[in-house]
PDB file of C-alpha atoms in Angstrom:
ATOM      1  CA  MET A1486      58.260  11.570 -34.084  1.00  0.00           C
ATOM      2  CA  SER A1487      55.513   9.397 -32.086  1.00  0.00           C
ATOM      3  CA  ASP A1488      52.605  11.164 -30.768  1.00  0.00           C
ATOM      4  CA  ASP A1489      52.333   8.447 -27.626  1.00  0.00           C
ATOM      5  CA  PRO A1490      52.598   9.941 -24.631  1.00  0.00           C
ATOM      6  CA  LEU A1491      56.146   9.518 -22.424  1.00  0.00           C
ATOM      7  CA  PRO A1492      56.383   7.089 -19.612  1.00  0.00           C
ATOM      8  CA  ALA A1493      55.977   8.424 -16.448  1.00  0.00           C
ATOM      9  CA  PRO A1494      59.203   8.669 -14.431  1.00  0.00           C
ATOM     10  CA  SER A1495      59.862   5.888 -11.871  1.00  0.00           C
ATOM     11  CA  PRO A1496      59.504   7.370  -8.712  1.00  0.00           C
ATOM     12  CA  SER A1497      62.659   8.381  -6.421  1.00  0.00           C
ATOM     13  CA  PRO A1498      63.417   6.498  -3.717  1.00  0.00           C
ATOM     14  CA  ALA A1499      62.654   8.828  -0.378  1.00  0.00           C
ATOM     15  CA  PRO A1500      65.814  10.556   0.926  1.00  0.00           C
ATOM     16  CA  GLY A1501      68.332   8.425   3.167  1.00  0.00           C
ATOM     17  CA  ARG A1502      66.862   5.278   1.465  1.00  0.00           C
ATOM     18  CA  THR A1503      68.279   2.465  -0.741  1.00  0.00           C
ATOM     19  CA  THR A1504      66.742   0.030  -2.755  1.00  0.00           C
ATOM     20  CA  ALA A1505      69.982  -2.294  -2.505  1.00  0.00           C
ATOM     21  CA  ARG A1506      69.519  -6.091  -2.822  1.00  0.00           C
ATOM     22  CA  THR A1507      69.310  -8.255   0.408  1.00  0.00           C
ATOM     23  CA  ALA A1508      70.779 -11.378   0.869  1.00  0.00           C
ATOM     24  CA  ALA A1509      70.683 -13.485   4.114  1.00  0.00           C
ATOM     25  CA  VAL A1510      73.322 -15.539   5.466  1.00  0.00           C
ATOM     26  CA  ILE A1511      72.863 -18.438   8.122  1.00  0.00           C
ATOM     27  CA  PRO A1512      75.223 -20.170   9.524  1.00  0.00           C
ATOM     28  CA  ALA A1513      74.615 -23.837  10.490  1.00  0.00           C
ATOM     29  CA  ALA A1514      77.851 -25.307  11.125  1.00  0.00           C
ATOM     30  CA  GLY A1515      77.603 -25.942  14.345  1.00  0.00           C
ATOM     31  CA  ARG A1516      76.848 -28.920  16.933  1.00  0.00           C
ATOM     32  CA  GLY A1517      74.076 -27.930  19.274  1.00  0.00           C
ATOM     33  CA  VAL A1518      75.329 -29.777  22.517  1.00  0.00           C
ATOM     34  CA  ARG A1519      72.959 -28.673  24.533  1.00  0.00           C
ATOM     35  CA  LEU A1520      69.986 -30.012  22.520  1.00  0.00           C
ATOM     36  CA  GLY A1521      71.836 -33.345  23.330  1.00  0.00           C
ATOM     37  CA  PRO A1522      73.437 -36.449  21.246  1.00  0.00           C
ATOM     38  CA  GLY A1523      72.007 -36.688  17.503  1.00  0.00           C
ATOM     39  CA  ALA A1524      71.918 -34.108  14.399  1.00  0.00           C
ATOM     40  CA  PRO A1525      73.500 -31.024  14.308  1.00  0.00           C
ATOM     41  CA  LYS A1526      70.814 -28.571  15.843  1.00  0.00           C
ATOM     42  CA  ALA A1527      70.011 -26.881  12.644  1.00  0.00           C
ATOM     43  CA  LEU A1528      68.847 -30.576  10.878  1.00  0.00           C
ATOM     44  CA  ARG A1529      66.839 -31.200  13.966  1.00  0.00           C
ATOM     45  CA  ALA A1530      63.421 -32.177  13.214  1.00  0.00           C
ATOM     46  CA  LEU A1531      60.409 -29.234  14.082  1.00  0.00           C
ATOM     47  CA  GLY A1532      56.986 -30.295  13.116  1.00  0.00           C
ATOM     48  CA  GLY A1533      58.699 -32.838  10.647  1.00  0.00           C
ATOM     49  CA  THR A1534      60.526 -30.376   8.927  1.00  0.00           C
ATOM     50  CA  PRO A1535      64.435 -29.745  10.150  1.00  0.00           C
ATOM     51  CA  MET A1536      64.899 -26.404  11.795  1.00  0.00           C
ATOM     52  CA  LEU A1537      67.243 -24.948   8.941  1.00  0.00           C
ATOM     53  CA  ILE A1538      64.615 -25.387   6.498  1.00  0.00           C
ATOM     54  CA  HIS A1539      61.873 -23.391   8.502  1.00  0.00           C
ATOM     55  CA  ALA A1540      64.788 -20.825   9.252  1.00  0.00           C
ATOM     56  CA  ILE A1541      65.422 -20.640   5.244  1.00  0.00           C
ATOM     57  CA  ARG A1542      61.483 -20.017   4.589  1.00  0.00           C
ATOM     58  CA  ALA A1543      61.645 -17.526   7.142  1.00  0.00           C
ATOM     59  CA  MET A1544      64.472 -15.474   5.097  1.00  0.00           C
ATOM     60  CA  ALA A1545      63.071 -16.337   1.856  1.00  0.00           C
ATOM     61  CA  ASP A1546      59.069 -14.965   3.157  1.00  0.00           C
ATOM     62  CA  SER A1547      60.092 -11.333   2.681  1.00  0.00           C
ATOM     63  CA  ARG A1548      60.054 -10.246  -0.961  1.00  0.00           C
ATOM     64  CA  ALA A1549      63.113  -8.240  -0.086  1.00  0.00           C
ATOM     65  CA  VAL A1550      65.267 -11.009   0.248  1.00  0.00           C
ATOM     66  CA  SER A1551      66.869 -12.090  -3.323  1.00  0.00           C
ATOM     67  CA  LEU A1552      69.567 -14.519  -2.065  1.00  0.00           C
ATOM     68  CA  VAL A1553      70.008 -16.918   1.024  1.00  0.00           C
ATOM     69  CA  VAL A1554      73.619 -18.742   1.783  1.00  0.00           C
ATOM     70  CA  VAL A1555      73.647 -21.071   3.814  1.00  0.00           C
ATOM     71  CA  VAL A1556      77.194 -22.235   6.056  1.00  0.00           C
ATOM     72  CA  ALA A1557      76.825 -25.794   6.366  1.00  0.00           C
ATOM     73  CA  PRO A1558      79.081 -28.311   8.529  1.00  0.00           C
ATOM     74  CA  ARG A1559      82.548 -28.379   6.558  1.00  0.00           C
ATOM     75  CA  ASP A1560      81.485 -31.796   5.991  1.00  0.00           C
ATOM     76  CA  GLY A1561      78.233 -31.587   5.767  1.00  0.00           C
ATOM     77  CA  ALA A1562      77.596 -29.469   2.686  1.00  0.00           C
ATOM     78  CA  ALA A1563      76.454 -31.528   0.328  1.00  0.00           C
ATOM     79  CA  GLU A1564      73.585 -33.556   2.915  1.00  0.00           C
ATOM     80  CA  VAL A1565      72.303 -29.832   3.344  1.00  0.00           C
ATOM     81  CA  LYS A1566      72.082 -28.756  -0.525  1.00  0.00           C
ATOM     82  CA  THR A1567      69.996 -32.512  -0.840  1.00  0.00           C
ATOM     83  CA  LEU A1568      68.423 -31.318   1.745  1.00  0.00           C
ATOM     84  CA  LEU A1569      67.243 -28.081   0.257  1.00  0.00           C
ATOM     85  CA  ASP A1570      66.735 -30.047  -3.024  1.00  0.00           C
ATOM     86  CA  ALA A1571      63.679 -32.165  -1.109  1.00  0.00           C
ATOM     87  CA  HIS A1572      62.045 -28.961   0.496  1.00  0.00           C
ATOM     88  CA  ALA A1573      59.708 -26.553  -1.338  1.00  0.00           C
ATOM     89  CA  LEU A1574      61.567 -22.973  -1.314  1.00  0.00           C
ATOM     90  CA  PRO A1575      60.388 -19.968  -3.016  1.00  0.00           C
ATOM     91  CA  ASP A1576      61.087 -20.079  -6.586  1.00  0.00           C
ATOM     92  CA  ARG A1577      61.605 -16.277  -6.347  1.00  0.00           C
ATOM     93  CA  THR A1578      65.034 -16.415  -4.187  1.00  0.00           C
ATOM     94  CA  ASP A1579      67.967 -17.625  -4.545  1.00  0.00           C
ATOM     95  CA  PHE A1580      69.921 -20.585  -2.703  1.00  0.00           C
ATOM     96  CA  LEU A1581      74.123 -21.402  -2.149  1.00  0.00           C
ATOM     97  CA  VAL A1582      75.590 -23.603   0.503  1.00  0.00           C
ATOM     98  CA  VAL A1583      79.330 -23.249   1.413  1.00  0.00           C
ATOM     99  CA  PRO A1584      81.476 -24.932   3.880  1.00  0.00           C
ATOM    100  CA  GLY A1585      81.823 -23.477   7.464  1.00  0.00           C
ATOM    101  CA  GLY A1586      84.529 -22.779   9.760  1.00  0.00           C
ATOM    102  CA  ASP A1587      85.131 -23.873  13.271  1.00  0.00           C
ATOM    103  CA  THR A1588      83.331 -20.539  14.941  1.00  0.00           C
ATOM    104  CA  ARG A1589      80.482 -19.235  14.075  1.00  0.00           C
ATOM    105  CA  GLN A1590      82.712 -15.848  13.105  1.00  0.00           C
ATOM    106  CA  GLU A1591      84.365 -17.821  10.915  1.00  0.00           C
ATOM    107  CA  SER A1592      81.254 -18.861   9.174  1.00  0.00           C
ATOM    108  CA  VAL A1593      79.391 -15.803   9.066  1.00  0.00           C
ATOM    109  CA  ARG A1594      82.676 -14.471   7.141  1.00  0.00           C
ATOM    110  CA  LEU A1595      83.261 -17.645   4.680  1.00  0.00           C
ATOM    111  CA  GLY A1596      79.204 -16.329   4.202  1.00  0.00           C
ATOM    112  CA  LEU A1597      80.098 -12.883   3.229  1.00  0.00           C
ATOM    113  CA  ASP A1598      82.755 -13.926   1.196  1.00  0.00           C
ATOM    114  CA  ALA A1599      80.405 -16.031  -1.061  1.00  0.00           C
ATOM    115  CA  LEU A1600      78.002 -13.163  -2.011  1.00  0.00           C
ATOM    116  CA  PRO A1601      77.970 -11.659  -4.983  1.00  0.00           C
ATOM    117  CA  PRO A1602      78.792  -8.287  -5.813  1.00  0.00           C
ATOM    118  CA  ASP A1603      75.520  -6.709  -6.394  1.00  0.00           C
ATOM    119  CA  TYR A1604      74.363  -7.170  -2.969  1.00  0.00           C
ATOM    120  CA  ASP A1605      74.424  -4.321  -0.217  1.00  0.00           C
ATOM    121  CA  ILE A1606      72.451  -5.223   2.927  1.00  0.00           C
ATOM    122  CA  VAL A1607      73.327  -8.336   4.284  1.00  0.00           C
ATOM    123  CA  LEU A1608      70.864 -10.570   7.204  1.00  0.00           C
ATOM    124  CA  VAL A1609      72.544 -12.839   9.403  1.00  0.00           C
ATOM    125  CA  HIS A1610      70.338 -15.045  11.081  1.00  0.00           C
ATOM    126  CA  ASP A1611      70.694 -17.744  13.157  1.00  0.00           C
ATOM    127  CA  ALA A1612      69.277 -20.850  11.667  1.00  0.00           C
ATOM    128  CA  ALA A1613      68.367 -21.962  15.820  1.00  0.00           C
ATOM    129  CA  ARG A1614      65.829 -19.465  15.566  1.00  0.00           C
ATOM    130  CA  PRO A1615      62.986 -21.222  12.832  1.00  0.00           C
ATOM    131  CA  LEU A1616      60.222 -19.424  13.492  1.00  0.00           C
ATOM    132  CA  VAL A1617      61.149 -15.431  13.160  1.00  0.00           C
ATOM    133  CA  PRO A1618      57.741 -14.052  11.545  1.00  0.00           C
ATOM    134  CA  VAL A1619      58.216 -12.427   8.223  1.00  0.00           C
ATOM    135  CA  ASP A1620      57.121  -8.578   9.709  1.00  0.00           C
ATOM    136  CA  THR A1621      59.946  -8.537  11.791  1.00  0.00           C
ATOM    137  CA  VAL A1622      62.874  -9.634   8.778  1.00  0.00           C
ATOM    138  CA  ASP A1623      61.183  -6.791   6.788  1.00  0.00           C
ATOM    139  CA  ALA A1624      61.575  -4.400   9.959  1.00  0.00           C
ATOM    140  CA  VAL A1625      64.857  -4.678   9.936  1.00  0.00           C
ATOM    141  CA  ILE A1626      65.712  -4.584   6.248  1.00  0.00           C
ATOM    142  CA  GLU A1627      63.313  -1.195   6.099  1.00  0.00           C
ATOM    143  CA  ALA A1628      65.759   0.014   9.140  1.00  0.00           C
ATOM    144  CA  VAL A1629      68.861  -0.615   7.206  1.00  0.00           C
ATOM    145  CA  ARG A1630      67.534   0.688   3.715  1.00  0.00           C
ATOM    146  CA  ASP A1631      66.725   4.057   5.315  1.00  0.00           C
ATOM    147  CA  GLY A1632      70.060   4.292   6.574  1.00  0.00           C
ATOM    148  CA  ALA A1633      71.029   2.635   9.830  1.00  0.00           C
ATOM    149  CA  VAL A1634      74.373   0.095   9.274  1.00  0.00           C
ATOM    150  CA  ALA A1635      73.524  -2.083  11.725  1.00  0.00           C
ATOM    151  CA  VAL A1636      69.847  -2.902  12.887  1.00  0.00           C
ATOM    152  CA  VAL A1637      68.887  -5.595  15.695  1.00  0.00           C
ATOM    153  CA  PRO A1638      65.239  -7.272  16.571  1.00  0.00           C
ATOM    154  CA  ALA A1639      65.124  -6.700  20.258  1.00  0.00           C
ATOM    155  CA  LEU A1640      62.686  -7.091  23.089  1.00  0.00           C
ATOM    156  CA  PRO A1641      62.040  -5.711  26.860  1.00  0.00           C
ATOM    157  CA  LEU A1642      63.251  -7.401  29.442  1.00  0.00           C
ATOM    158  CA  ALA A1643      60.787  -9.732  31.348  1.00  0.00           C
ATOM    159  CA  ASP A1644      62.415 -10.560  34.564  1.00  0.00           C
ATOM    160  CA  THR A1645      64.352  -8.516  36.799  1.00  0.00           C
ATOM    161  CA  VAL A1646      68.508  -8.781  35.891  1.00  0.00           C
ATOM    162  CA  LYS A1647      71.408  -9.176  38.600  1.00  0.00           C
ATOM    163  CA  GLN A1648      74.987  -8.721  38.029  1.00  0.00           C
ATOM    164  CA  VAL A1649      76.560 -11.299  40.360  1.00  0.00           C
ATOM    165  CA  GLU A1650      80.294 -12.284  41.158  1.00  0.00           C
ATOM    166  CA  PRO A1651      80.243 -15.644  39.163  1.00  0.00           C
ATOM    167  CA  ALA A1652      81.675 -18.307  41.341  1.00  0.00           C
ATOM    168  CA  ALA A1653      84.715 -20.321  41.324  1.00  0.00           C
ATOM    169  CA  THR A1654      82.828 -23.672  41.353  1.00  0.00           C
ATOM    170  CA  GLN A1655      79.892 -24.421  39.124  1.00  0.00           C
ATOM    171  CA  GLY A1656      76.960 -24.691  40.889  1.00  0.00           C
ATOM    172  CA  ASP A1657      78.211 -22.547  44.439  1.00  0.00           C
ATOM    173  CA  PRO A1658      76.455 -19.245  45.516  1.00  0.00           C
ATOM    174  CA  GLU A1659      77.101 -16.414  43.318  1.00  0.00           C
ATOM    175  CA  PRO A1660      77.099 -12.940  45.147  1.00  0.00           C
ATOM    176  CA  VAL A1661      74.855 -10.197  43.665  1.00  0.00           C
ATOM    177  CA  ILE A1662      76.622  -6.883  43.043  1.00  0.00           C
ATOM    178  CA  ALA A1663      74.320  -4.619  41.224  1.00  0.00           C
ATOM    179  CA  THR A1664      70.779  -4.949  39.550  1.00  0.00           C
ATOM    180  CA  PRO A1665      70.892  -2.966  35.939  1.00  0.00           C
ATOM    181  CA  ASP A1666      67.933  -0.891  35.430  1.00  0.00           C
ATOM    182  CA  ARG A1667      65.894  -3.350  33.144  1.00  0.00           C
ATOM    183  CA  SER A1668      64.352  -0.802  31.257  1.00  0.00           C
ATOM    184  CA  ARG A1669      67.264   0.082  29.711  1.00  0.00           C
ATOM    185  CA  LEU A1670      67.991  -3.609  28.986  1.00  0.00           C
ATOM    186  CA  ARG A1671      66.877  -5.413  25.732  1.00  0.00           C
ATOM    187  CA  ALA A1672      67.209  -9.268  24.749  1.00  0.00           C
ATOM    188  CA  VAL A1673      68.256  -9.498  21.072  1.00  0.00           C
ATOM    189  CA  GLN A1674      67.385 -11.690  18.553  1.00  0.00           C
ATOM    190  CA  THR A1675      67.881 -12.444  14.892  1.00  0.00           C
ATOM    191  CA  PRO A1676      68.179 -11.557  12.225  1.00  0.00           C
ATOM    192  CA  GLN A1677      70.576  -8.680  12.475  1.00  0.00           C
ATOM    193  CA  GLY A1678      70.414  -6.260   8.984  1.00  0.00           C
ATOM    194  CA  PHE A1679      73.370  -4.389   7.883  1.00  0.00           C
ATOM    195  CA  ASP A1680      75.085  -2.409   5.413  1.00  0.00           C
ATOM    196  CA  ARG A1681      77.341  -4.947   4.121  1.00  0.00           C
ATOM    197  CA  ALA A1682      80.653  -2.620   3.805  1.00  0.00           C
ATOM    198  CA  THR A1683      80.648  -2.038   7.579  1.00  0.00           C
ATOM    199  CA  LEU A1684      79.759  -5.554   8.331  1.00  0.00           C
ATOM    200  CA  VAL A1685      83.012  -6.873   5.887  1.00  0.00           C
ATOM    201  CA  ARG A1686      85.451  -4.467   8.037  1.00  0.00           C
ATOM    202  CA  ALA A1687      83.809  -5.758  10.916  1.00  0.00           C
ATOM    203  CA  HIS A1688      84.738  -8.682  10.298  1.00  0.00           C
ATOM    204  CA  GLU A1689      88.248  -7.915   8.658  1.00  0.00           C
ATOM    205  CA  THR A1690      89.351  -5.736  12.100  1.00  0.00           C
ATOM    206  CA  VAL A1691      87.163  -7.176  14.903  1.00  0.00           C
ATOM    207  CA  THR A1692      88.677 -10.379  17.087  1.00  0.00           C
ATOM    208  CA  ASP A1693      88.218  -9.766  20.825  1.00  0.00           C
ATOM    209  CA  ASN A1694      84.766  -9.964  22.856  1.00  0.00           C
ATOM    210  CA  VAL A1695      82.547 -11.391  19.660  1.00  0.00           C
ATOM    211  CA  THR A1696      78.795 -12.170  21.043  1.00  0.00           C
ATOM    212  CA  ASP A1697      76.890 -11.440  18.000  1.00  0.00           C
ATOM    213  CA  ASP A1698      77.953  -9.152  14.600  1.00  0.00           C
ATOM    214  CA  ALA A1699      76.094  -6.235  15.785  1.00  0.00           C
ATOM    215  CA  SER A1700      79.044  -6.372  18.458  1.00  0.00           C
ATOM    216  CA  MET A1701      81.352  -6.128  16.070  1.00  0.00           C
ATOM    217  CA  VAL A1702      80.234  -3.557  14.564  1.00  0.00           C
ATOM    218  CA  GLU A1703      79.799  -1.348  17.923  1.00  0.00           C
ATOM    219  CA  GLN A1704      83.376  -2.091  18.328  1.00  0.00           C
ATOM    220  CA  LEU A1705      83.938  -0.047  15.482  1.00  0.00           C
ATOM    221  CA  GLY A1706      82.720   3.354  16.770  1.00  0.00           C
ATOM    222  CA  LEU A1707      79.647   2.934  15.504  1.00  0.00           C
ATOM    223  CA  THR A1708      75.994   2.852  16.047  1.00  0.00           C
ATOM    224  CA  VAL A1709      73.797  -0.452  15.997  1.00  0.00           C
ATOM    225  CA  VAL A1710      69.778   0.376  16.303  1.00  0.00           C
ATOM    226  CA  THR A1711      67.385  -1.691  17.644  1.00  0.00           C
ATOM    227  CA  VAL A1712      63.581  -2.244  15.995  1.00  0.00           C
ATOM    228  CA  PRO A1713      61.197  -4.639  18.043  1.00  0.00           C
ATOM    229  CA  GLY A1714      61.687  -8.180  17.824  1.00  0.00           C
ATOM    230  CA  HIS A1715      58.946 -10.897  18.265  1.00  0.00           C
ATOM    231  CA  GLU A1716      58.669 -13.369  21.203  1.00  0.00           C
ATOM    232  CA  GLU A1717      58.081 -15.924  18.484  1.00  0.00           C
ATOM    233  CA  ALA A1718      61.760 -15.519  17.433  1.00  0.00           C
ATOM    234  CA  PHE A1719      63.080 -17.032  20.152  1.00  0.00           C
ATOM    235  CA  LYS A1720      66.026 -19.295  19.869  1.00  0.00           C
ATOM    236  CA  VAL A1721      65.926 -23.224  20.327  1.00  0.00           C
ATOM    237  CA  THR A1722      68.550 -24.377  22.410  1.00  0.00           C
ATOM    238  CA  ARG A1723      67.355 -26.784  25.019  1.00  0.00           C
ATOM    239  CA  PRO A1724      65.128 -29.757  24.588  1.00  0.00           C
ATOM    240  CA  LEU A1725      62.493 -27.533  26.397  1.00  0.00           C
ATOM    241  CA  ASP A1726      62.841 -25.116  23.408  1.00  0.00           C
ATOM    242  CA  LEU A1727      61.950 -27.892  21.316  1.00  0.00           C
ATOM    243  CA  VAL A1728      58.551 -28.339  22.746  1.00  0.00           C
ATOM    244  CA  LEU A1729      57.873 -24.519  22.599  1.00  0.00           C
ATOM    245  CA  ALA A1730      58.532 -24.151  19.019  1.00  0.00           C
ATOM    246  CA  GLU A1731      56.489 -27.351  18.012  1.00  0.00           C
ATOM    247  CA  ALA A1732      53.443 -25.638  20.147  1.00  0.00           C
ATOM    248  CA  VAL A1733      54.087 -22.615  18.162  1.00  0.00           C
ATOM    249  CA  LEU A1734      54.122 -24.592  14.771  1.00  0.00           C
ATOM    250  CA  ALA A1735      50.939 -26.248  15.503  1.00  0.00           C
ATOM    251  CA  ARG A1736      49.196 -23.353  16.577  1.00  0.00           C
ATOM    252  CA  ARG A1737      49.870 -21.263  13.098  1.00  0.00           C
ATOM    253  CA  ARG A1738      49.182 -24.527  11.206  1.00  0.00           C
ATOM    254  CA  LEU A1739      45.994 -24.403  13.114  1.00  0.00           C
ATOM    255  CA  ASN A1740      45.510 -20.525  12.350  1.00  0.00           C
ATOM    256  CA  ASP A1741      46.534 -21.596   8.685  1.00  0.00           C
ATOM    257  CA  GLY A1742      44.154 -24.000   8.128  1.00  0.00           C
ATOM    258  CA  PHE A1743      46.793 -27.145   6.913  1.00  0.00           C
TER     259      PHE A1743
END
């Protein structure tokens, strides 16, 4: 028998925590008509690099994310694969490109279908949110590891919100019905994080009133929790958003010295 001391046992996870592996699904099959004519929104350049690449890097920057699944336009999967090959991405992260569907919900489901079985935490991230900080990504993952089945990053609202009766004709005045309590409202961002089994069940059973993946989990009667979002995780939807994103990226490059 060897006299060498036995190795110390590995520490056990804290109660309620899991060491499950994490994958991110990025639906990028939309056209982004509000940004105007041209390339699909996810392929628009930001600082000389497609927004999709920024969004992929934002997920891969988290050391907890070991796989990123990009759901490409149905006729553009080969183009997206070429795009990924042309840009430097972390070696420790695997990347997979699959064709998407006609709707965002269908594209997310196709991304889920492509996940290997050994991933139990899934992030769903908008390709049009290219600048989400890694701390926000990690906070979402940590909350799922701590036992939440669905987690969303969220920010308090800065503006007063009015509930209105929608006008029959666009541009007509709309009567105000109520002023909700702003302190109870949040603007939700991505990535949204989920227990995989819960998200799969939501996509299998929920088809109506789908605004985001978290709303599908809500319709299962389960609790969705929030973690603090970040002002730089905004969605690039209109031309002015692209100007703001360029400014944020320029500031980051200045601060990082490259």
